[in-house]
Coordinates of C-alpha atoms in Angstrom, one line a residue:
X1351 CA 30.6 113.1 -8.2
X1352 CA 32.1 109.9 -10.3
X1353 CA 34.5 107.9 -9.1
X1354 CA 36.8 108.2 -11.4
X1355 CA 36.5 111.9 -11.9
X1356 CA 36.8 111.7 -8.5
X1357 CA 40.5 110.0 -8.9
X1358 CA 41.3 112.5 -11.0
X1359 CA 41.2 115.3 -8.8
X1360 CA 43.0 113.5 -6.6
X1361 CA 45.6 113.3 -8.8
X1362 CA 45.6 116.5 -9.8
X1363 CA 46.1 117.4 -6.4
X1364 CA 48.7 115.3 -5.7
X1365 CA 50.5 116.4 -8.3
X1366 CA 49.9 119.8 -7.6
X1367 CA 51.8 119.6 -4.2
X1368 CA 53.8 116.7 -5.1
X1369 CA 52.9 114.2 -2.9
X1370 CA 54.0 110.6 -4.3
X1371 CA 53.4 107.4 -3.2
X1372 CA 53.7 106.8 0.2
X1373 CA 56.3 104.6 2.3
X1374 CA 54.5 101.5 4.6
X1375 CA 55.3 102.7 8.1
X1376 CA 57.0 105.2 10.6
X1377 CA 59.4 107.3 11.7
X1378 CA 60.1 106.8 15.7
X1379 CA 61.7 110.9 15.0
X1380 CA 60.2 112.7 17.7
X1381 CA 58.8 115.8 15.1
X1382 CA 56.3 117.3 17.8
X1383 CA 59.4 120.1 17.6
X1384 CA 59.5 120.6 14.1
X1385 CA 58.6 124.6 12.1
X1386 CA 57.2 122.0 9.6
X1387 CA 54.8 121.0 12.3
X1388 CA 54.1 124.1 13.9
X1389 CA 53.1 125.9 10.8
X1390 CA 50.5 122.9 9.6
X1391 CA 49.2 122.7 14.1
X1392 CA 47.8 126.5 12.6
X1393 CA 44.6 126.4 11.7
X1394 CA 43.0 128.2 8.6
X1395 CA 45.2 127.2 5.7
X1396 CA 43.7 126.6 2.7
X1397 CA 44.3 123.7 2.2
X1398 CA 47.2 123.3 -1.4
X1399 CA 48.6 125.2 1.7
X1400 CA 48.3 122.1 4.8
X1401 CA 48.7 119.8 1.6
X1402 CA 51.8 121.3 0.7
X1403 CA 53.6 121.1 4.1
X1404 CA 52.5 117.2 4.8
X1405 CA 54.5 117.2 1.3
X1406 CA 58.1 118.1 3.0
X1407 CA 57.8 117.3 6.0
X1408 CA 57.8 113.5 4.5
X1409 CA 60.4 114.7 2.3
X1410 CA 61.9 114.5 5.4
X1411 CA 60.6 112.0 7.4
X1412 CA 58.3 109.4 7.6
X1413 CA 55.4 110.8 8.8
X1414 CA 53.6 110.0 12.0
X1415 CA 50.2 109.5 13.4
X1416 CA 50.8 113.0 15.1
X1417 CA 51.7 114.9 11.4
X1418 CA 48.3 112.9 10.7
X1419 CA 46.3 114.7 13.1
X1420 CA 47.7 118.3 12.4
X1421 CA 46.8 117.6 8.5
X1422 CA 43.4 116.6 9.2
X1423 CA 42.9 118.8 11.6
X1424 CA 44.1 121.9 9.2
X1425 CA 41.7 120.4 6.8
X1426 CA 39.0 120.1 8.5
X1427 CA 39.2 124.5 9.2
X1428 CA 40.9 125.2 5.7
X1429 CA 38.2 127.6 3.7
X1430 CA 36.0 126.9 0.9
X1431 CA 38.2 128.0 -2.2
X1432 CA 36.9 131.0 -4.1
X1433 CA 33.8 130.3 -6.9
X1434 CA 36.0 131.8 -9.6
X1435 CA 39.0 129.2 -8.4
X1436 CA 37.4 126.0 -8.3
X1437 CA 40.6 123.8 -9.8
X1438 CA 43.3 123.1 -8.5
X1439 CA 44.9 124.4 -11.1
X1440 CA 43.9 127.5 -10.9
X1441 CA 44.9 128.1 -8.0
X1442 CA 42.3 126.8 -5.9
X1443 CA 42.2 123.4 -4.2
X1444 CA 38.6 121.4 -4.0
X1445 CA 39.0 120.0 -0.3
X1446 CA 37.1 117.3 -1.0
X1447 CA 39.8 115.9 -3.0
X1448 CA 42.7 116.9 -0.3
X1449 CA 40.0 115.2 2.0
X1450 CA 40.5 111.8 0.0
X1451 CA 44.1 112.6 -1.1
X1452 CA 44.7 112.5 2.7
X1453 CA 42.8 109.8 4.3
X1454 CA 44.4 107.4 1.3
X1455 CA 48.2 109.3 2.7
X1456 CA 47.2 107.9 6.4
X1457 CA 45.5 104.0 5.3
X1458 CA 48.6 103.0 3.4
X1459 CA 51.2 104.5 6.2
X1460 CA 49.2 102.4 8.4
X1461 CA 47.5 105.5 10.6
X1462 CA 43.8 104.7 11.0
X1463 CA 44.8 102.5 13.8
X1464 CA 45.7 105.3 16.0
X1465 CA 42.5 106.8 17.7
X1466 CA 43.0 110.5 17.3
X1467 CA 43.5 109.5 13.7
X1468 CA 40.7 108.2 13.5
X1469 CA 38.9 110.3 15.4
X1470 CA 40.5 113.7 13.2
X1471 CA 39.6 111.9 9.9
X1472 CA 35.8 111.5 10.9
X1473 CA 35.5 115.1 12.1
X1474 CA 36.4 116.1 8.5
X1475 CA 34.3 114.0 6.9
X1476 CA 32.1 115.2 9.1
X1477 CA 32.9 118.9 8.9
X1478 CA 32.6 118.7 4.8
X1479 CA 28.8 117.2 5.2
X1480 CA 31.1 114.0 3.7
X1481 CA 27.8 111.5 6.6
X1482 CA 28.5 108.7 3.7
X1483 CA 32.9 108.9 4.0
X1484 CA 32.6 109.4 8.2
X1485 CA 29.9 106.0 8.0
X1486 CA 32.3 104.2 6.3
X1487 CA 35.7 105.0 8.0
X1488 CA 33.0 104.5 11.6
X1489 CA 32.2 100.9 10.7
X1490 CA 34.9 100.0 9.0
X1491 CA 37.4 100.3 12.7
X1492 CA 37.9 98.3 15.0
X1493 CA 36.1 98.7 18.8
X1494 CA 38.9 99.3 19.7
X1495 CA 40.5 102.3 18.0
X1496 CA 37.1 104.2 18.5
X1497 CA 36.3 105.8 21.7
X1498 CA 33.7 108.3 23.5
X1499 CA 35.4 110.8 20.9
X1500 CA 34.6 108.3 17.6
X1501 CA 30.8 108.0 19.3
X1502 CA 30.1 112.5 20.0
X1503 CA 31.3 113.0 16.3
X1504 CA 29.4 111.1 14.3
X1505 CA 25.9 112.2 16.7
X1506 CA 27.1 115.7 16.5
X1507 CA 28.0 114.9 12.1
X1508 CA 23.9 113.3 12.0
X1509 CA 21.8 116.3 14.0
X1510 CA 24.7 119.0 12.7
X1511 CA 23.2 117.3 8.7
X1512 CA 19.7 117.4 9.8
X1513 CA 19.0 113.3 9.9
X1514 CA 17.9 113.6 13.2
X1515 CA 17.2 110.1 12.9
X1516 CA 20.4 108.1 12.7
X1517 CA 21.8 110.1 15.1
X1518 CA 19.7 108.3 17.3
X1519 CA 20.7 105.4 16.3
X1520 CA 24.1 106.5 16.8
X1521 CA 23.3 107.8 20.4
X1522 CA 21.0 104.4 21.0
X1523 CA 24.1 102.1 20.5
X1524 CA 26.9 104.1 22.5
X1525 CA 28.8 101.6 24.8
X1526 CA 29.5 105.0 27.6
X1527 CA 27.9 108.3 26.6
X1528 CA 29.5 111.2 28.5
X1529 CA 28.5 115.4 28.5
X1530 CA 29.4 115.6 24.9
X1531 CA 27.3 112.7 24.2
X1532 CA 23.8 114.7 25.8
X1533 CA 25.1 118.1 24.3
X1534 CA 24.9 116.7 20.7
X1535 CA 21.6 114.3 21.0
X1536 CA 20.4 117.8 22.1
X1537 CA 21.5 119.8 19.6
X1538 CA 20.6 118.0 16.7
X1539 CA 17.2 117.9 18.8
X1540 CA 16.9 121.0 18.4
X1541 CA 18.5 122.2 14.7
X1542 CA 15.5 119.4 13.9
X1543 CA 12.8 121.1 15.0
X1544 CA 12.7 118.9 17.3
X1545 CA 11.9 121.1 20.6
X1546 CA 10.3 118.1 23.0
X1547 CA 12.5 116.3 22.3
X1548 CA 15.1 118.4 23.2
X1549 CA 13.6 119.4 25.9
X1550 CA 13.0 115.2 27.4
X1551 CA 16.4 114.3 26.4
X1552 CA 18.0 117.3 28.4
X1553 CA 15.7 115.7 31.5
X1554 CA 17.4 111.7 30.6
X1555 CA 20.6 113.4 31.0
X1556 CA 20.1 115.4 34.4
X1557 CA 17.8 112.1 35.5
X1558 CA 21.6 110.1 35.0
X1559 CA 23.4 112.5 37.1
X1560 CA 24.8 114.1 34.4
X1561 CA 25.4 118.2 35.3
X1562 CA 24.9 120.5 32.4
X1563 CA 27.3 123.1 30.8
X1564 CA 26.9 126.2 29.1
X1565 CA 26.7 124.9 26.2
X1566 CA 24.2 121.9 27.3
X1567 CA 21.9 124.8 28.8
X1568 CA 22.2 127.0 25.3
X1569 CA 20.8 124.6 23.7
X1570 CA 18.2 124.3 26.3
X1571 CA 17.2 128.0 26.3
X1572 CA 16.3 127.7 22.5
X1573 CA 14.4 125.1 23.1
X1574 CA 12.0 126.3 25.3
X1575 CA 12.7 129.8 23.5
X1576 CA 10.6 128.7 20.0
X1577 CA 8.0 126.3 22.8
X1578 CA 7.1 129.7 24.9
X1579 CA 8.0 127.4 27.9
X1580 CA 8.8 130.0 30.0
X1581 CA 8.3 128.6 33.1
X1582 CA 12.0 125.8 31.6
X1583 CA 13.0 128.6 30.6
X1584 CA 13.1 130.9 34.5
X1585 CA 14.7 126.7 35.9
X1586 CA 17.6 127.5 33.3
X1587 CA 18.6 130.9 35.1
X1588 CA 17.6 129.6 38.4
X1589 CA 19.8 127.2 37.7
X1590 CA 22.9 129.4 36.1
X1591 CA 22.5 131.7 39.3
X1592 CA 22.8 128.6 42.2
X1593 CA 26.0 127.2 40.3
X1594 CA 27.7 130.5 39.3
X1595 CA 27.5 130.9 35.7
X1596 CA 26.6 134.9 36.1
X1597 CA 29.6 135.8 38.1
X1598 CA 32.3 133.4 35.3
X1599 CA 33.3 135.3 32.7
X1600 CA 33.1 134.7 29.0
X1601 CA 29.4 133.9 29.3
X1602 CA 27.5 135.9 27.1
X1603 CA 26.2 133.4 25.0
X1604 CA 24.6 132.1 27.7
X1605 CA 23.5 135.5 29.1
X1606 CA 22.5 135.8 25.1
X1607 CA 20.2 133.1 24.8
X1608 CA 18.7 134.0 28.0
X1609 CA 17.8 136.9 26.7
X1610 CA 16.4 136.0 23.4
X1611 CA 14.1 132.8 25.2
X1612 CA 12.5 135.5 27.8
X1613 CA 11.7 138.0 24.4
X1614 CA 10.3 134.9 22.7
X1615 CA 8.1 134.3 25.3
X1616 CA 7.3 137.7 25.6
X1617 CA 8.3 138.2 28.9
X1618 CA 10.1 141.6 29.0
X1619 CA 10.4 142.4 31.8
X1620 CA 13.1 139.5 32.8
X1621 CA 14.5 139.6 29.3
X1622 CA 15.9 144.1 30.5
X1623 CA 17.2 142.5 33.6
X1624 CA 19.3 139.9 31.8
X1625 CA 20.1 142.9 29.2
X1626 CA 21.2 145.1 31.9
X1627 CA 22.9 143.1 34.7
X1628 CA 25.7 141.7 31.9
X1629 CA 29.3 143.3 32.2
X1630 CA 30.2 142.8 29.1
X1631 CA 28.4 143.4 26.0
X1632 CA 28.6 142.3 22.2
X1633 CA 26.9 142.9 19.4
X1634 CA 25.3 139.2 19.2
X1635 CA 23.7 140.5 22.1
X1636 CA 22.4 143.7 21.1
X1637 CA 20.7 142.3 18.8
X1638 CA 18.9 139.7 20.5
X1639 CA 17.1 142.6 22.4
X1640 CA 16.9 144.6 19.9
X1641 CA 15.4 142.3 17.1
X1642 CA 13.3 141.2 20.8
X1643 CA 11.9 144.2 21.9
X1644 CA 10.6 144.5 17.2
X1645 CA 8.8 140.6 18.3
X1646 CA 7.0 142.0 21.2
X1647 CA 5.9 144.7 19.1
X1648 CA 8.0 148.1 20.9
X1649 CA 9.7 149.6 17.8
X1650 CA 10.0 153.1 19.4
X1651 CA 12.3 151.2 21.6
X1652 CA 14.1 148.6 19.2
X1653 CA 14.9 151.3 17.2
X1654 CA 16.3 153.9 20.0
X1655 CA 18.1 150.9 21.8
X1656 CA 20.1 150.6 18.5
X1657 CA 20.5 153.9 18.6
X1658 CA 22.6 153.7 21.9
X1659 CA 24.5 150.9 20.3
X1660 CA 26.1 153.5 17.5
X1661 CA 26.7 155.9 20.2
X1662 CA 28.6 153.0 22.9
X1663 CA 30.6 152.8 20.1
X1664 CA 29.5 149.0 18.7
X1665 CA 29.5 148.3 15.1
X1666 CA 26.4 147.2 14.0
X1667 CA 26.5 144.0 10.9
X1668 CA 24.6 141.9 8.8
X1669 CA 21.6 140.5 11.7
X1670 CA 21.0 144.5 14.0
X1671 CA 19.9 145.7 11.0
X1672 CA 17.6 142.6 9.9
X1673 CA 16.2 143.0 13.4
X1674 CA 15.7 146.9 13.0
X1675 CA 14.2 146.7 9.5
X1676 CA 12.3 144.1 11.1
X1677 CA 11.2 147.0 14.3
X1678 CA 9.7 149.6 11.4
X1679 CA 8.1 146.9 9.2
X1680 CA 5.8 145.6 12.8
X1681 CA 5.2 149.6 13.6
X1682 CA 4.4 150.8 10.1
X1683 CA 7.6 152.8 10.4
X1684 CA 8.3 153.5 6.2
X1685 CA 10.6 156.6 6.0
X1686 CA 12.5 155.3 9.3
X1687 CA 13.0 152.0 7.3
X1688 CA 14.3 152.9 4.2
X1689 CA 16.4 156.1 6.1
X1690 CA 17.9 152.1 8.0
X1691 CA 18.6 150.5 4.3
X1692 CA 20.1 153.3 3.3
X1693 CA 22.7 154.2 5.7
X1694 CA 24.2 150.6 5.7
X1695 CA 26.6 150.5 4.0
X1696 CA 28.3 153.7 5.5
X1697 CA 27.8 151.5 8.1
X1698 CA 30.3 148.9 6.0
X1699 CA 27.2 146.6 5.7
X1700 CA 26.0 145.8 2.6
X1701 CA 22.7 144.7 1.6
X1702 CA 22.3 141.3 1.0
X1703 CA 18.6 139.1 0.2
X1704 CA 17.5 139.4 3.8
X1705 CA 17.5 143.1 4.2
X1706 CA 15.4 143.7 0.4
X1707 CA 13.3 141.1 1.5
X1708 CA 12.6 143.0 5.3
X1709 CA 12.1 146.7 2.5
X1710 CA 9.9 144.9 1.1
X1711 CA 7.2 143.4 3.3
X1712 CA 8.1 146.7 5.7
X1713 CA 6.8 148.5 2.3
X1714 CA 3.7 146.0 2.0
X1715 CA 2.4 145.9 5.3
X1716 CA 2.3 149.9 4.5
X1717 CA -0.5 148.8 1.6
X1718 CA 2.5 150.4 -0.9
X1719 CA 2.6 146.9 -2.9
X1720 CA 3.2 148.1 -6.5
X1721 CA 6.9 149.9 -4.9
X1722 CA 7.5 146.7 -2.6
X1723 CA 7.2 144.6 -6.0
X1724 CA 9.8 146.6 -6.7
X1725 CA 11.9 146.3 -4.7
X1726 CA 12.4 142.2 -5.4
X1727 CA 12.3 142.3 -9.1
X1728 CA 15.1 145.1 -8.6
X1729 CA 17.1 143.4 -6.6
X1730 CA 20.2 142.2 -7.1
X1731 CA 19.5 138.9 -6.3
X1732 CA 17.6 136.4 -6.6
X1733 CA 14.4 136.7 -4.3
X1734 CA 13.5 133.5 -1.5
X1735 CA 10.1 132.0 -1.9
X1736 CA 9.8 133.4 1.3
X1737 CA 9.7 137.1 0.5
X1738 CA 7.6 136.8 -2.4
X1739 CA 4.5 134.8 0.5
X1740 CA 5.6 137.9 2.6
X1741 CA 4.4 139.9 0.0
X1742 CA 1.0 138.3 -0.4
X1743 CA 0.5 137.7 2.5
X1744 CA 0.3 141.7 2.4
X1745 CA -1.7 142.2 -1.4
X1746 CA -4.7 139.5 1.0
X1747 CA -4.2 142.2 3.6
X1748 CA -4.6 144.8 1.8
X1749 CA -6.6 143.1 -0.7
X1750 CA -4.4 144.3 -4.1
X1751 CA -6.5 141.3 -7.0
X1752 CA -3.2 143.3 -9.5
X1753 CA -0.2 142.7 -8.1
X1754 CA -1.5 139.4 -5.9
X1755 CA -2.0 137.7 -9.1
X1756 CA 1.2 138.4 -9.9
X1757 CA 2.6 137.6 -6.6
X1758 CA 0.2 134.1 -6.3
X1759 CA 1.4 132.6 -9.6
X1760 CA 5.2 133.5 -8.8
X1761 CA 4.8 131.6 -5.2
X1762 CA 3.1 128.6 -6.4
X1763 CA 5.9 129.0 -9.5
X1764 CA 8.3 128.1 -7.1
X1765 CA 6.4 126.0 -4.4
X1766 CA 4.0 124.2 -5.9
X1767 CA 3.7 121.3 -3.6
X1768 CA 3.5 123.8 -1.2
X1769 CA -0.1 124.0 -1.1
X1770 CA 0.3 127.3 1.8
X1771 CA 0.4 128.8 -1.6
X1772 CA -2.3 128.1 -3.7
X1773 CA -4.1 128.7 -0.3
X1774 CA -3.7 132.1 -0.2
X1775 CA -4.1 132.6 -4.9
X1776 CA -7.6 130.7 -2.9
X1777 CA -8.6 133.4 -0.9
X1778 CA -7.5 136.5 -2.4
X1779 CA -9.6 134.3 -5.7
X1780 CA -12.7 134.2 -2.9
X1781 CA -13.4 137.2 -1.7
X1782 CA -12.8 138.9 -4.9
X1783 CA -15.3 137.2 -6.1
X1784 CA -13.7 135.9 -8.7
X1785 CA -15.5 131.8 -8.5
X1786 CA -14.3 129.9 -11.0
X1787 CA -9.9 131.0 -10.6
X1788 CA -10.4 129.9 -7.3
X1789 CA -12.1 126.3 -7.9
X1790 CA -8.5 126.3 -11.0
X1791 CA -6.4 127.5 -7.9
X1792 CA -8.7 124.3 -6.3
X1793 CA -8.0 122.0 -8.8
X1794 CA -4.6 122.1 -9.2
X1795 CA -4.0 121.4 -5.5
X1796 CA -5.6 118.8 -5.1
X1797 CA -4.0 117.5 -9.0
X1798 CA -0.5 118.0 -7.6
X1799 CA -0.9 116.7 -4.2
X1800 CA 0.1 119.6 -2.4
X1801 CA -0.3 119.7 0.7
X1802 CA -0.5 123.2 3.8
X1803 CA 1.7 122.9 7.0
X1804 CA -0.9 122.1 9.6
X1805 CA -1.6 125.0 12.3
X1806 CA 0.6 123.8 15.8
X1807 CA 0.3 126.0 18.8
X1808 CA 1.8 124.9 22.5
X1809 CA 1.0 125.9 26.1
X1810 CA 2.9 125.1 28.3
X1811 CA 1.1 124.5 32.3
X1812 CA 2.7 122.5 35.2
X1813 CA 5.7 121.7 34.2
X1814 CA 4.6 119.8 30.4
X1815 CA 4.3 121.6 26.7
X1816 CA 0.9 120.8 25.3
X1817 CA 0.2 120.0 21.5
X1818 CA -2.5 121.0 20.1
X1819 CA -3.5 121.0 16.2
X1820 CA -6.8 122.1 14.5
X1821 CA -9.6 120.6 15.3
X1822 CA -7.4 117.8 17.8
X1823 CA -9.2 115.4 20.2
X1824 CA -6.0 113.4 21.6
X1825 CA -6.0 115.6 24.6
X1826 CA -6.7 114.9 28.0
X1827 CA -9.6 117.4 28.6
X1828 CA -11.0 117.5 25.0
X1829 CA -14.5 116.8 26.2
X1830 CA -13.3 119.6 28.7
X1831 CA -12.2 122.0 26.1
X1832 CA -14.5 121.9 23.4
X1833 CA -17.2 122.4 26.0
X1834 CA -16.1 125.4 26.8
X1835 CA -15.5 126.5 23.4
X1836 CA -18.6 126.3 22.7
X1837 CA -19.9 128.2 25.5
X1838 CA -17.7 131.1 25.3
X1839 CA -18.9 130.9 21.2
X1840 CA -22.3 130.8 22.8
X1841 CA -21.6 134.4 24.9
X1842 CA -18.6 136.4 22.5
X1843 CA -22.2 136.5 19.8
X1844 CA -24.3 138.2 22.5
X1845 CA -22.3 141.1 22.6
X1846 CA -22.2 140.7 18.7
X1847 CA -19.3 138.4 17.9
X1848 CA -19.9 137.2 13.9
X1849 CA -16.9 134.8 12.3
X1850 CA -14.8 135.5 9.7
X1851 CA -15.2 132.7 6.7
X1852 CA -13.6 134.9 4.0
X1853 CA -10.4 133.3 4.4
X1854 CA -11.3 129.8 4.9
X1855 CA -10.6 127.0 1.9
X1856 CA -11.4 123.7 0.7
X1857 CA -14.9 122.7 -0.1
X1858 CA -16.8 123.9 2.1
X1859 CA -19.1 125.9 0.4
X1860 CA -21.4 126.3 3.7
X1861 CA -20.5 128.8 5.7
X1862 CA -22.5 126.4 8.9
X1863 CA -19.3 124.1 8.2
X1864 CA -16.5 126.9 7.9
X1865 CA -17.5 128.2 11.0
X1866 CA -17.6 124.9 12.4
X1867 CA -13.6 124.9 10.7
X1868 CA -12.2 128.1 12.7
X1869 CA -14.3 127.5 15.8
X1870 CA -11.4 124.5 16.2
X1871 CA -7.9 126.7 15.3
X1872 CA -5.3 125.3 17.1
X1873 CA -5.0 128.5 18.9
X1874 CA -8.4 127.9 20.3
X1875 CA -8.1 124.7 21.5
X1876 CA -4.7 125.6 23.1
X1877 CA -6.3 129.1 24.9
X1878 CA -9.3 127.2 26.3
X1879 CA -7.1 124.9 27.8
X1880 CA -5.4 127.4 29.3
X1881 CA -8.0 129.0 30.3
X1882 CA -9.0 126.1 32.0
X1883 CA -6.3 125.2 33.8
X1884 CA -3.9 128.5 34.6
X1885 CA -4.3 130.6 37.4
X1886 CA -6.6 133.6 36.8
X1887 CA -3.5 136.6 37.6
X1888 CA -0.9 134.4 35.5
X1889 CA -1.0 135.6 31.6
X1890 CA -2.1 132.8 29.3
X1891 CA 1.2 132.2 27.1
X1892 CA 0.8 130.8 23.5
X1893 CA 3.1 129.8 20.4
X1894 CA 2.5 129.0 16.9
X1895 CA 4.2 128.2 14.0
X1896 CA 1.8 129.6 11.5
X1897 CA 0.2 133.6 11.1
X1898 CA -2.7 134.0 13.6
X1899 CA -5.8 134.2 11.4
X1900 CA -7.5 137.4 11.3
X1901 CA -10.3 135.6 12.9
X1902 CA -8.7 134.4 15.6
X1903 CA -6.8 137.7 16.1
X1904 CA -10.7 139.2 16.8
X1905 CA -11.5 136.3 18.6
X1906 CA -8.4 136.5 21.3
X1907 CA -8.8 140.4 21.0
X1908 CA -12.8 139.6 22.5
X1909 CA -11.9 137.0 25.4
X1910 CA -9.3 138.2 26.8
X1911 CA -12.6 141.5 27.3
X1912 CA -14.6 138.7 28.2
X1913 CA -13.2 136.3 30.4
X1914 CA -10.6 139.1 31.9
X1915 CA -7.6 137.3 30.5
X1916 CA -4.1 138.5 29.3
X1917 CA -3.4 136.9 27.2
X1918 CA -0.2 136.6 25.3
X1919 CA 0.2 134.7 21.5
X1920 CA 3.5 134.7 19.8
X1921 CA 2.7 133.6 16.1
X1922 CA 5.7 133.1 12.8
X1923 CA 6.5 136.7 12.8
X1924 CA 5.7 139.0 16.6
X1925 CA 3.6 138.4 20.1
X1926 CA -0.3 140.4 20.1
X1927 CA -0.2 140.9 23.6
X1928 CA -4.2 140.9 24.1
X1929 CA -5.7 142.6 26.9
X1930 CA -9.5 143.8 27.6
X1931 CA -10.3 143.6 24.0
X1932 CA -6.8 145.3 22.8
X1933 CA -4.2 143.9 20.6
X1934 CA -0.4 145.5 21.4
X1935 CA -0.3 144.8 17.4
X1936 CA -2.8 147.8 17.0
X1937 CA -4.4 145.5 13.9
X1938 CA -1.1 145.8 12.4
X1939 CA 0.6 142.3 12.4

């Protein structure tokens, strides 16, 4: 916003709440027992109401640092105004202008020499996402005023805004760190999806003698869940039991994180044990367990648990219906999914974009592409590109060129820089013999410089998470891995395995080149590493950031039978448990 407009809004806001220029200096009269201060201390009041209370306090006596700490904290917790009344004159209040006005008042009164007031101002700016303003306050405040809370606020603010690099820089320059500092840094890594780094920061924290609290452990469990690092997750579970966290009340957040971690690592028996052992369930815990069952292919159990939840009197929320619809999607329960969607309003939940997207995905995977497309076109809000992308994947799966052409072009229009969108349309054209159309898509992708997301696979062994990408040669065991893959392929060919090269893109008109590319997909490298290192009686657990391709799915089934191994792969959408040549998804994913 231009500076002159911002100043104008501050002046309008000041006039609205009756503020005049402040005189410097503080009253020495006690004010903590003042009813106006008590009212200002209440959280969640509109910004205009908080400023009006401050104006009344100023009219009675000069404001104190205590006054400003209450005002700034109140503004940080104030709700955003309704979109229908965006201007102060319309009865709303611009929170950004209110923050600027409060800052100016505190500055004129000299309140920023007080550490608590400065910290409240930093928290306010971070809460509003105004990191440059927070940084100016931080950098221009004397070192004598700043304390650990000031530094922690900045690390947390940058972390929550997604600026991990700056969060790292502030964290590295901290004169002293406490548990909150480490917690903020671990959370910043998790929010930036740098899960391996989050675990490394946690290890450093433990080495320096800090004992983690529930907040730190929830972040660590999130990192373990995303990496599929079940052994690290089990260590956290053991730590919780040894330290007595399970015997304390109010730890549903931790127990929910444990359930989520075990589900995302494919350890359903352990997830059930934790879930059944929780003394006080809440709807978030129910959602985690239902969602875990859905992701692991236990759609019927997920729906039964949802019914049990309703019988026990829990009120489902928006997230509940998302995980229940996903359970129907992963098991092809079209009629049941439609009924769940129709029942939402009976439970007081208005369908949102995500619910319409789940319904469209359910229909698309079942081969009802036209009906799925109609859901996305007729929904009362604009669909996200990811929802069109799910439909496009279904078009490719069912080879529906009619709907696929429309959806593919729509996706490229929405996300022209995402190479994956071009890949899907290219493959659809290619498998239908439309070579000129396919070449045109490839040419468009190259001209625009679009890049496809890199496929990554992770596997945990001996407390370390190993990362692989397609054609990777960085791992110390690369020679052994590639030798095993070649031997594996020869043995699979003897039992009739033929590569499906229909979905391999780029300048590979030669079938041999396409086959070579498939042979070294990231999940195959991780699988070979697992066979080389993980004992025969332990399952091989792999996490992939993208959807498993059709050929790798067939490959994993055959390897599970040929090598007598249990292989668990979690891709972007669900779990695949490969055992004795069969996958738990029944080839429906």
